PDB file of C-alpha atoms and ligand atoms in Angstrom:
ATOM      1  CA  MET A 204       3.118   5.755   0.904  1.00  0.00           C
ATOM      2  CA  PRO A 205       2.088   2.130   1.104  1.00  0.00           C
ATOM      3  CA  ILE A 206      -1.301   0.901   0.073  1.00  0.00           C
ATOM      4  CA  TYR A 207      -3.138  -1.067   2.691  1.00  0.00           C
ATOM      5  CA  GLU A 208      -5.882  -3.519   1.970  1.00  0.00           C
ATOM      6  CA  TYR A 209      -8.871  -3.876   4.210  1.00  0.00           C
ATOM      7  CA  VAL A 210     -11.563  -6.504   4.315  1.00  0.00           C
ATOM      8  CA  CYS A 211     -14.923  -5.688   5.791  1.00  0.00           C
ATOM      9  CA  PRO A 212     -16.174  -8.340   8.225  1.00  0.00           C
ATOM     10  CA  GLY A 213     -19.762  -7.427   7.461  1.00  0.00           C
ATOM     11  CA  CYS A 214     -20.031  -7.508   3.706  1.00  0.00           C
ATOM     12  CA  ALA A 215     -16.614  -8.919   2.735  1.00  0.00           C
ATOM     13  CA  THR A 216     -15.866  -5.899   0.630  1.00  0.00           C
ATOM     14  CA  LYS A 217     -12.194  -5.446  -0.069  1.00  0.00           C
ATOM     15  CA  PHE A 218     -10.905  -1.945  -0.428  1.00  0.00           C
ATOM     16  CA  GLU A 219      -7.578  -0.221  -0.443  1.00  0.00           C
ATOM     17  CA  LEU A 220      -6.391   2.905   1.245  1.00  0.00           C
ATOM     18  CA  LEU A 221      -3.249   4.857   0.656  1.00  0.00           C
ATOM     19  CA  ARG A 222      -1.968   5.653   4.085  1.00  0.00           C
ATOM     20  CA  SER A 223       1.153   6.547   5.919  1.00  0.00           C
ATOM     21  CA  PHE A 224       2.662   4.099   8.357  1.00  0.00           C
ATOM     22  CA  ARG A 225       1.348   6.220  11.187  1.00  0.00           C
ATOM     23  CA  GLN A 226      -2.185   5.802   9.907  1.00  0.00           C
ATOM     24  CA  ALA A 227      -1.831   2.113   9.166  1.00  0.00           C
ATOM     25  CA  ASP A 228      -3.421   0.961  12.386  1.00  0.00           C
ATOM     26  CA  ASP A 229      -6.178   3.518  12.372  1.00  0.00           C
ATOM     27  CA  ALA A 230      -9.658   2.216  11.914  1.00  0.00           C
ATOM     28  CA  ALA A 231     -10.823   1.944   8.347  1.00  0.00           C
ATOM     29  CA  VAL A 232     -14.507   2.209   7.627  1.00  0.00           C
ATOM     30  CA  CYS A 233     -16.089   0.068   4.965  1.00  0.00           C
ATOM     31  CA  PRO A 234     -17.343   2.269   2.132  1.00  0.00           C
ATOM     32  CA  ARG A 235     -20.333   0.036   1.678  1.00  0.00           C
ATOM     33  CA  CYS A 236     -21.756  -0.760   5.096  1.00  0.00           C
ATOM     34  CA  GLU A 237     -19.643   1.498   7.318  1.00  0.00           C
ATOM     35  CA  GLN A 238     -18.406  -1.222   9.596  1.00  0.00           C
ATOM     36  CA  ILE A 239     -14.865  -1.122  10.878  1.00  0.00           C
ATOM     37  CA  ALA A 240     -12.783  -3.201   8.541  1.00  0.00           C
ATOM     38  CA  ALA A 241      -9.728  -5.240   9.408  1.00  0.00           C
ATOM     39  CA  ARG A 242      -6.467  -4.532   7.696  1.00  0.00           C
ATOM     40  CA  THR A 243      -4.984  -7.241   5.585  1.00  0.00           C
ATOM     41  CA  VAL A 244      -1.566  -7.111   4.048  1.00  0.00           C
ATOM     42  CA  SER A 245      -1.413  -7.924   0.402  1.00  0.00           C
ATOM     43  CA  ALA A 246       2.225  -8.959   0.594  1.00  0.00           C
ATOM     44  CA  CYS A 247       1.123 -12.006   2.546  1.00  0.00           C
ATOM     45  CA  ALA A 248      -0.637 -13.305  -0.508  1.00  0.00           C
ATOM     46  CA  VAL A 249       2.678 -14.400  -1.950  1.00  0.00           C
ATOM     47  CA  PHE A 250       3.251 -16.738   0.974  1.00  0.00           C
ATOM     48  CA  SER A 251       1.584 -20.051   1.464  1.00  0.00           C
ATOM     49  CA  ARG A 252       1.641 -22.420   4.383  1.00  0.00           C
ATOM     50  CA  ASP A 253       1.805 -26.154   4.113  1.00  0.00           C
ATOM     51  CA  ASP A 254       0.531 -28.603   6.701  1.00  0.00           C
ATOM     52  CA  SER A 255       3.704 -28.529   8.747  1.00  0.00           C
ATOM     53  CA  GLY A 256       3.393 -24.794   9.160  1.00  0.00           C
ATOM     54  CA  LEU A 257       6.323 -24.104   6.929  1.00  0.00           C
ATOM     55  CA  VAL A 258       5.967 -20.807   5.178  1.00  0.00           C
ATOM     56  CA  THR A 259       7.120 -20.760   1.623  1.00  0.00           C
ATOM     57  CA  SER A 260       7.127 -17.888  -0.731  1.00  0.00           C
ATOM     58  CA  VAL A 261       5.407 -18.297  -4.019  1.00  0.00           C
ATOM     59  CA  ALA A 262       7.521 -17.345  -6.982  1.00  0.00           C
ATOM     60  CA  GLY A 263       7.191 -13.765  -7.997  1.00  0.00           C
ATOM     61  CA  THR A 264       7.666 -10.736  -5.877  1.00  0.00           C
ATOM     62  CA  GLY A 265      10.198 -11.831  -3.282  1.00  0.00           C
ATOM     63  CA  ASN A 266       8.764  -9.300  -0.895  1.00  0.00           C
ATOM     64  CA  ALA A 267       8.991 -10.033   2.774  1.00  0.00           C
ATOM     65  CA  CYS A 268       5.872  -9.796   4.841  1.00  0.00           C
ATOM     66  CA  GLY A 269       7.043  -6.597   6.437  1.00  0.00           C
ATOM     67  CA  GLY A 270       3.614  -5.369   7.378  1.00  0.00           C
ATOM     68  CA  CYS A 271       2.870  -8.433   9.434  1.00  0.00           C
ATOM     69  CA  SER A 272       6.157  -9.084  11.145  1.00  0.00           C
ATOM     70  CA  ALA A 273       5.403  -6.460  13.738  1.00  0.00           C
ATOM     71  CA  THR A 274       2.074  -7.967  14.707  1.00  0.00           C
ATOM     72  CA  SER A 275       0.859 -11.279  13.381  1.00  0.00           C
ATOM     73  CA  CYS A 276      -0.135 -12.884  10.170  1.00  0.00           C
ATOM     74  CA  SER A 277      -3.389 -14.240  11.499  1.00  0.00           C
ATOM     75  CA  THR A 278      -5.435 -11.911   9.366  1.00  0.00           C
ATOM     76  CA  CYS A 279      -3.569 -12.981   6.259  1.00  0.00           C
ATOM     77  CA  SER A 280      -3.402 -16.724   6.677  1.00  0.00           C
ATOM     78  CA  SER A 281      -6.652 -17.582   4.999  1.00  0.00           C
TER      79      SER A 281
HETATM   80 ZN1   ZN B  31     -18.848  -3.639   4.632  1.00  0.00          ZN
END
């Protein structure tokens, strides 16, 4: 089962949940302030974007951004 990372929009708490793919899009509640947290995909952290929008992978994992390809990377781009 993959581990998903969530970031709370209210208190910026990051937390991880072990979930199945079927649960991946379910709402995750912040353990601190109980707001609905947005899912972020940790695999995106190995990618960086330069000014031209080119996405380059940072040396290391070589993992594709599989979790984002189905939706968008907007939550991961910062
Ligand atoms: Zn919170």
